[in-house]
Amino acid sequence: MRLFHLSDLHIGLKLLNRDMREDQEYILSRITELAAEKKPDAVLIAGDIYDKSAPSAEAVEVFDHFVKRLRAAVPEAYIMMISGNHDSAARLDCFRGVLAKQRLYMVGKPPMREGEFMEKVTLEDAYGRVHFYLLPFVRPSMVREITGVREDGNSLSYHEAVGELIRREAVDRTERNVFVSHQFYVPSGKSAAEVERMDSEIRTVGNIDEVGAELLEPFDYAALGHIHKPMKAGSGRVRYCGTPLAASISETGQEKAVLMVDLEEKGKVTITPLPLLPRREVRVIKGSLEAVLKQGCADYVSVELTEEADRNVIDMQDRLRLAFPNLLEIRRERVRKADYEKMAGEDALLNPFELCCLFLKEMDEEDKNIITDVINKLKGAV
């Protein structure tokens, strides 16, 4: 059985206020071309379909066209997608039952009440059955009716909540199982701080949303979303495919791809990255003004000027915009950092949690937990 693993489309994204619609339409068209060529039996989209929970009409139109083209490219394939932390679970869940009859599974909400379980889709090939478990983005508070709470009355941790949801599915390990999830899974033996994160990802204070990847051991393949850089979360069969298109400057130089997964008999999984070349690259060009200007191109460019004297060139911005019609930003790192520290002092370099602690002074652990929860909720609402 052949699968396509995608995630983090972030349709509607603006890169430093630059509208990316044309670039997203281009890369989504490339995905449908690959689907027509490789003929997957199932296409898995592991969350963050949209960049915002209330997407614009234009973003919805882009997604609609993508699904139509994908269905035309592989009319017999099953298309399965889940909501991510950027998506509205309720919006994605709309017409869920109706669409499932068309082999299109759009799962927005996780199981939230006793008696509800993960959406499970079972397909069959020459080697037998393959069970797909679809788990949208989960916060412990969303599933506490199922998972319960700790003895002190607080919700379970993210790790505990996801672990309980997987445990109650009673996965049959004698058959092949695929898990589709959108969470922050940390490889066994690593700390959350060791996982490289991109600027475009929403991060929680204290990494309270981390989940140990050892929970995914029952599955033959785990198609993950949330981390924007392609990476393994432990074994080679537990994968983040990353964004199909750079969503931030920090993703410069990454090789984007669709992961093609071939499942044969139990225990045999082959993963092949299918490269996705963008219409325009996202690049960082650093140097003196004259050296930078010599590298003019139509890519999306972040320019970092290293010579202090260049700040006094009167037509500097005009010259750069002429050389780089898709210029994203002009940075003068050393000057900007020095001015920032001079104006605001060292406090300006602290993160929101540290600033709150500095302002509120004496806080006990309960106070710190409340502040952490408030900051994480605000970040999740952005």
Coordinates of C-alpha atoms in Angstrom, one line a residue:
M1 CA 0.0 0.0 0.0
R2 CA 1.4 3.4 -1.0
L3 CA 0.9 6.5 1.1
F4 CA 1.6 10.2 0.6
H5 CA 2.5 12.0 3.9
L6 CA 2.0 15.8 3.9
S7 CA 1.5 18.3 6.7
D8 CA 1.5 22.0 7.7
L9 CA 0.2 23.4 4.4
H10 CA -0.5 26.7 6.2
I11 CA -2.7 27.9 3.4
G12 CA -3.2 31.7 3.7
L13 CA 0.3 32.3 5.1
K14 CA 1.9 35.6 4.7
L15 CA 5.7 35.6 4.9
L16 CA 6.7 38.9 6.5
N17 CA 3.5 40.4 5.0
R18 CA 4.2 39.0 1.6
D19 CA 1.2 37.2 0.1
M20 CA 2.2 33.6 -0.7
R21 CA -0.9 32.6 -2.6
E22 CA 0.8 32.1 -6.0
D23 CA 3.6 30.1 -4.4
Q24 CA 1.3 27.9 -2.4
E25 CA -0.9 27.2 -5.4
Y26 CA 2.2 26.3 -7.4
I27 CA 3.5 23.8 -4.8
L28 CA 0.1 22.3 -4.3
S29 CA -0.2 21.8 -8.0
R30 CA 3.2 20.1 -7.9
I31 CA 1.9 17.7 -5.2
T32 CA -1.1 16.8 -7.4
E33 CA 1.2 16.1 -10.3
L34 CA 3.3 13.8 -8.1
A35 CA 0.1 12.0 -6.9
A36 CA -1.0 11.5 -10.6
E37 CA 2.5 10.0 -11.3
K38 CA 3.0 7.8 -8.2
K39 CA -0.7 6.8 -7.6
P40 CA -0.8 6.6 -3.8
D41 CA -3.7 4.6 -2.2
A42 CA -4.0 7.2 0.5
V43 CA -3.0 10.8 1.0
L44 CA -2.4 11.8 4.7
I45 CA -2.4 15.5 5.7
A46 CA -1.2 15.7 9.3
G47 CA -2.7 19.1 10.4
D48 CA -2.3 22.8 10.0
I49 CA -4.2 22.9 6.7
Y50 CA -4.7 26.7 7.2
D51 CA -2.5 29.3 8.8
K52 CA -5.3 30.8 10.8
S53 CA -8.3 29.3 12.6
A54 CA -10.6 31.6 10.7
P55 CA -9.1 31.4 7.2
S56 CA -9.8 34.0 4.5
A57 CA -12.1 33.3 1.6
E58 CA -9.1 33.2 -0.6
A59 CA -7.4 30.6 1.5
V60 CA -10.5 28.4 1.5
E61 CA -10.6 28.7 -2.3
V62 CA -7.0 27.6 -2.6
F63 CA -7.7 24.6 -0.4
D64 CA -10.9 23.7 -2.3
H65 CA -9.0 23.8 -5.6
F66 CA -6.3 21.6 -4.2
V67 CA -8.7 18.9 -3.0
K68 CA -10.5 18.9 -6.3
R69 CA -7.3 18.5 -8.3
L70 CA -6.0 15.9 -5.9
R71 CA -9.3 13.9 -6.3
A72 CA -9.0 14.1 -10.0
A73 CA -5.4 13.0 -9.9
V74 CA -6.1 9.9 -7.8
P75 CA -9.9 9.3 -8.0
E76 CA -9.7 6.0 -6.1
A77 CA -7.4 7.2 -3.3
Y78 CA -8.5 7.8 0.3
I79 CA -7.7 11.4 1.5
M80 CA -7.4 11.7 5.2
M81 CA -6.6 14.9 7.1
I82 CA -6.7 16.2 10.6
S83 CA -6.8 19.6 12.3
G84 CA -3.6 21.1 13.7
N85 CA -3.2 23.8 16.3
H86 CA -3.6 26.5 13.7
D87 CA -6.9 25.1 12.4
S88 CA -10.4 25.4 13.8
A89 CA -11.4 21.9 14.8
A90 CA -15.1 22.8 14.5
R91 CA -14.7 24.2 10.9
L92 CA -12.8 21.2 9.7
D93 CA -15.2 18.8 11.3
C94 CA -18.1 20.2 9.3
F95 CA -19.8 17.6 7.1
R96 CA -17.4 15.0 8.4
G97 CA -19.9 12.1 8.1
V98 CA -21.0 13.0 4.6
L99 CA -17.5 13.5 3.3
A100 CA -16.3 10.1 4.7
K101 CA -18.7 8.4 2.3
Q102 CA -16.7 10.0 -0.5
R103 CA -13.4 8.6 0.8
L104 CA -12.5 12.0 2.1
Y105 CA -11.9 12.1 5.9
M106 CA -11.7 15.6 7.4
V107 CA -11.3 15.1 11.1
G108 CA -11.3 18.2 13.2
K109 CA -12.2 17.1 16.7
P110 CA -10.5 14.3 18.8
P111 CA -12.6 12.0 20.9
M112 CA -13.9 14.1 23.7
R113 CA -16.6 12.1 25.5
E114 CA -16.7 8.6 26.9
G115 CA -17.7 6.2 24.2
E116 CA -15.9 8.2 21.5
F117 CA -12.7 6.9 19.9
M118 CA -10.3 8.1 17.2
E119 CA -11.5 8.1 13.6
K120 CA -10.3 4.7 12.3
V121 CA -10.1 3.9 8.6
T122 CA -9.3 0.4 7.5
L123 CA -8.0 -0.4 4.0
E124 CA -6.9 -3.7 2.5
D125 CA -4.2 -4.8 0.1
A126 CA -2.5 -8.0 -0.9
Y127 CA -0.8 -8.3 2.5
G128 CA -4.0 -7.8 4.5
R129 CA -5.5 -4.9 6.4
V130 CA -4.0 -1.5 7.3
H131 CA -5.6 0.5 10.1
F132 CA -5.3 4.3 10.1
Y133 CA -5.8 6.1 13.4
L134 CA -6.5 9.8 12.9
L135 CA -5.9 12.0 16.0
P136 CA -6.2 15.8 15.5
F137 CA -4.3 18.3 17.7
V138 CA -5.1 17.6 21.4
R139 CA -4.9 19.7 24.5
P140 CA -5.4 17.8 27.8
S141 CA -8.3 20.0 28.7
M142 CA -10.2 18.9 25.6
V143 CA -10.2 15.2 26.5
R144 CA -10.3 15.3 30.3
E145 CA -13.8 13.8 30.3
I146 CA -12.2 10.7 28.8
T147 CA -8.7 10.7 30.4
G148 CA -9.7 12.0 33.8
V149 CA -7.5 14.2 36.0
R150 CA -4.7 13.8 38.5
E151 CA -5.3 13.3 42.2
D152 CA -4.8 17.0 42.8
G153 CA -7.6 17.9 40.3
N154 CA -5.3 19.2 37.6
S155 CA -5.5 18.0 34.0
L156 CA -3.0 15.4 32.8
S157 CA 0.1 16.4 30.9
Y158 CA 0.1 16.4 27.1
H159 CA 2.2 13.2 27.2
E160 CA -0.2 11.5 29.7
A161 CA -3.3 12.6 27.7
V162 CA -2.1 11.4 24.3
G163 CA -0.8 8.2 25.9
E164 CA -4.2 7.4 27.4
L165 CA -6.0 8.1 24.1
I166 CA -3.7 5.7 22.3
R167 CA -3.9 3.0 25.0
R168 CA -7.7 2.9 24.9
E169 CA -7.7 2.1 21.2
A170 CA -6.3 -1.4 21.9
V171 CA -4.2 -1.4 18.7
D172 CA -3.8 -4.9 17.2
R173 CA 0.0 -5.2 16.7
T174 CA -0.3 -8.3 14.6
E175 CA -1.7 -6.1 11.8
R176 CA -0.3 -3.0 10.1
N177 CA -1.2 0.3 11.8
V178 CA -0.6 3.9 10.7
F179 CA -1.0 6.9 13.1
V180 CA -1.7 10.4 11.9
S181 CA -1.2 13.1 14.6
H182 CA -0.3 16.8 15.0
Q183 CA 1.6 17.2 18.3
F184 CA 5.1 18.0 19.6
Y185 CA 6.7 14.5 19.8
V186 CA 10.2 14.4 21.3
P187 CA 12.5 11.5 20.4
S188 CA 13.3 9.1 23.2
G189 CA 16.4 10.1 25.1
K190 CA 16.2 13.7 24.0
S191 CA 14.9 16.8 25.7
A192 CA 12.5 19.2 24.1
A193 CA 15.3 21.9 24.0
E194 CA 17.4 19.6 21.8
V195 CA 14.7 19.6 19.0
E196 CA 15.3 22.4 16.5
R197 CA 12.2 24.5 16.1
M198 CA 11.4 27.0 13.3
D199 CA 10.4 30.7 13.8
S200 CA 6.9 30.0 12.3
E201 CA 6.0 27.4 14.9
I202 CA 3.9 28.2 18.0
R203 CA 5.9 27.2 21.1
T204 CA 4.6 26.8 24.6
V205 CA 6.4 28.2 27.7
G206 CA 8.4 25.4 29.3
N207 CA 7.6 23.1 26.4
I208 CA 4.6 21.8 28.3
D209 CA 3.1 20.4 25.1
E210 CA 5.9 17.8 24.6
V211 CA 4.9 14.2 24.1
G212 CA 7.4 11.3 24.2
A213 CA 7.7 9.6 20.9
E214 CA 7.9 6.2 22.6
L215 CA 4.1 6.3 22.7
L216 CA 4.1 5.6 19.0
E217 CA 5.8 2.3 19.2
P218 CA 2.6 0.3 18.4
F219 CA 2.4 1.8 14.9
D220 CA 4.2 0.7 11.7
Y221 CA 4.3 4.3 10.5
A222 CA 3.5 7.6 12.3
A223 CA 2.7 10.5 9.9
L224 CA 3.3 13.5 12.1
G225 CA 2.7 17.2 11.7
H226 CA 3.6 20.3 13.7
I227 CA 7.4 20.5 13.3
H228 CA 8.2 22.5 10.2
K229 CA 11.6 20.9 9.5
P230 CA 11.7 17.4 8.0
M231 CA 12.9 15.1 10.7
K232 CA 12.7 11.7 12.4
A233 CA 11.1 11.6 15.8
G234 CA 13.1 8.6 17.0
S235 CA 13.0 5.6 14.6
G236 CA 12.8 6.0 10.8
R237 CA 9.1 5.1 10.8
V238 CA 8.1 8.0 12.9
R239 CA 8.4 11.1 10.7
Y240 CA 7.7 14.8 10.4
C241 CA 7.5 15.5 6.7
G242 CA 7.8 19.3 7.4
T243 CA 6.2 22.1 5.5
P244 CA 5.9 21.7 1.7
L245 CA 7.0 25.4 1.3
A246 CA 9.1 27.5 3.6
A247 CA 6.9 29.3 6.2
S248 CA 9.7 31.4 7.7
I249 CA 13.2 32.7 7.1
S250 CA 14.5 30.1 9.5
E251 CA 13.6 27.4 7.0
T252 CA 16.1 28.7 4.5
G253 CA 18.0 25.9 2.8
Q254 CA 15.7 23.1 3.8
E255 CA 14.9 20.4 1.2
K256 CA 11.1 20.2 1.2
A257 CA 9.4 17.0 0.1
V258 CA 6.4 14.8 0.1
L259 CA 7.1 11.5 1.9
M260 CA 6.1 8.5 -0.1
V261 CA 5.6 5.5 2.2
D262 CA 5.3 2.0 0.8
L263 CA 3.9 -0.6 3.3
E264 CA 4.4 -4.2 2.3
E265 CA 4.2 -7.1 4.7
K266 CA 4.1 -6.4 8.5
G267 CA 7.4 -4.8 9.5
K268 CA 8.5 -3.7 6.0
V269 CA 8.2 0.0 5.4
T270 CA 10.0 2.0 2.6
I271 CA 10.1 5.8 2.8
T272 CA 11.0 7.9 -0.2
P273 CA 11.2 11.7 -0.2
L274 CA 9.8 13.3 -3.4
P275 CA 11.4 16.7 -3.7
L276 CA 9.3 19.8 -3.9
L277 CA 11.1 22.6 -5.7
P278 CA 9.4 26.0 -5.0
R279 CA 8.6 28.7 -7.5
R280 CA 10.9 31.0 -5.6
E281 CA 13.4 30.1 -2.9
V282 CA 13.6 31.8 0.5
R283 CA 17.1 33.0 0.9
V284 CA 19.3 35.0 3.4
I285 CA 22.0 37.1 1.7
K286 CA 24.6 38.6 4.0
G287 CA 27.4 41.1 3.2
S288 CA 28.2 44.6 2.3
L289 CA 25.7 46.6 0.2
E290 CA 27.8 46.3 -3.0
A291 CA 28.4 42.5 -2.5
V292 CA 24.7 41.9 -1.8
L293 CA 23.6 43.9 -4.9
K294 CA 25.7 41.7 -7.1
Q295 CA 23.5 38.7 -6.1
G296 CA 20.2 40.2 -7.3
C297 CA 17.4 37.7 -8.0
A298 CA 13.7 37.1 -8.0
D299 CA 13.7 34.9 -4.9
Y300 CA 12.3 35.9 -1.5
V301 CA 15.3 37.5 0.1
S302 CA 16.2 38.6 3.6
V303 CA 19.2 40.9 3.3
E304 CA 21.6 41.4 6.2
L305 CA 24.0 44.3 5.8
T306 CA 27.2 43.7 7.7
E307 CA 28.9 47.1 7.1
E308 CA 27.9 50.0 9.4
A309 CA 28.7 52.5 6.7
D310 CA 26.0 51.1 4.5
R311 CA 23.3 52.6 6.8
N312 CA 24.2 56.1 5.5
V313 CA 23.7 55.3 1.8
I314 CA 20.7 57.5 0.9
D315 CA 19.3 55.2 -1.8
M316 CA 20.1 51.9 -0.1
Q317 CA 16.6 50.7 0.1
D318 CA 15.7 51.7 -3.5
R319 CA 18.8 49.9 -4.8
L320 CA 18.0 46.7 -2.9
R321 CA 14.4 46.7 -4.0
L322 CA 15.4 47.1 -7.6
A323 CA 17.9 44.2 -7.3
F324 CA 15.4 42.0 -5.3
P325 CA 11.8 42.6 -6.5
N326 CA 10.6 40.1 -3.8
L327 CA 12.7 41.6 -1.0
L328 CA 11.3 40.5 2.4
E329 CA 13.3 42.6 4.8
I330 CA 16.6 44.5 5.3
R331 CA 18.4 43.7 8.5
R332 CA 21.3 45.5 10.1
E333 CA 21.8 43.0 12.9
R334 CA 24.6 44.6 14.9
V335 CA 23.2 48.1 14.8
R336 CA 19.7 47.1 15.6
K337 CA 20.7 44.9 18.6
A338 CA 22.9 47.6 20.1
D339 CA 20.1 50.2 19.8
Y340 CA 17.5 47.9 21.3
E341 CA 19.7 47.1 24.3
K342 CA 20.5 50.7 24.8
M343 CA 16.8 51.7 24.7
A344 CA 15.3 48.9 26.7
G345 CA 18.1 47.3 28.7
E346 CA 18.7 43.6 29.2
D347 CA 15.0 43.1 30.1
A348 CA 14.0 43.4 26.4
L349 CA 15.8 40.2 25.6
L350 CA 13.7 38.1 28.0
N351 CA 10.8 35.9 26.9
P352 CA 7.2 36.7 28.0
F353 CA 7.3 34.3 30.9
E354 CA 10.6 35.8 32.2
L355 CA 9.3 39.3 31.9
C356 CA 6.2 38.4 33.9
C357 CA 8.3 36.9 36.6
L358 CA 10.5 40.0 36.7
F359 CA 7.5 42.3 37.0
L360 CA 5.5 40.3 39.5
K361 CA 8.6 39.5 41.6
E362 CA 7.8 36.9 44.3
M363 CA 5.6 34.0 42.9
D364 CA 5.1 30.5 44.1
E365 CA 4.8 27.5 41.9
E366 CA 1.0 27.9 41.6
D367 CA 1.4 31.5 40.4
K368 CA 4.0 30.4 37.8
N369 CA 1.7 27.6 36.5
I370 CA -1.1 30.1 36.1
I371 CA 1.1 32.6 34.2
T372 CA 2.4 29.7 32.0
D373 CA -1.1 28.6 31.2
V374 CA -2.2 32.2 30.3
I375 CA 0.7 32.8 28.0
N376 CA 0.3 29.4 26.2
K377 CA -3.4 30.1 25.7
L378 CA -2.7 33.5 24.2
K379 CA -0.1 32.0 21.9
G380 CA -2.5 29.3 20.8
A381 CA -5.1 32.0 20.0
V382 CA -2.8 33.9 17.6

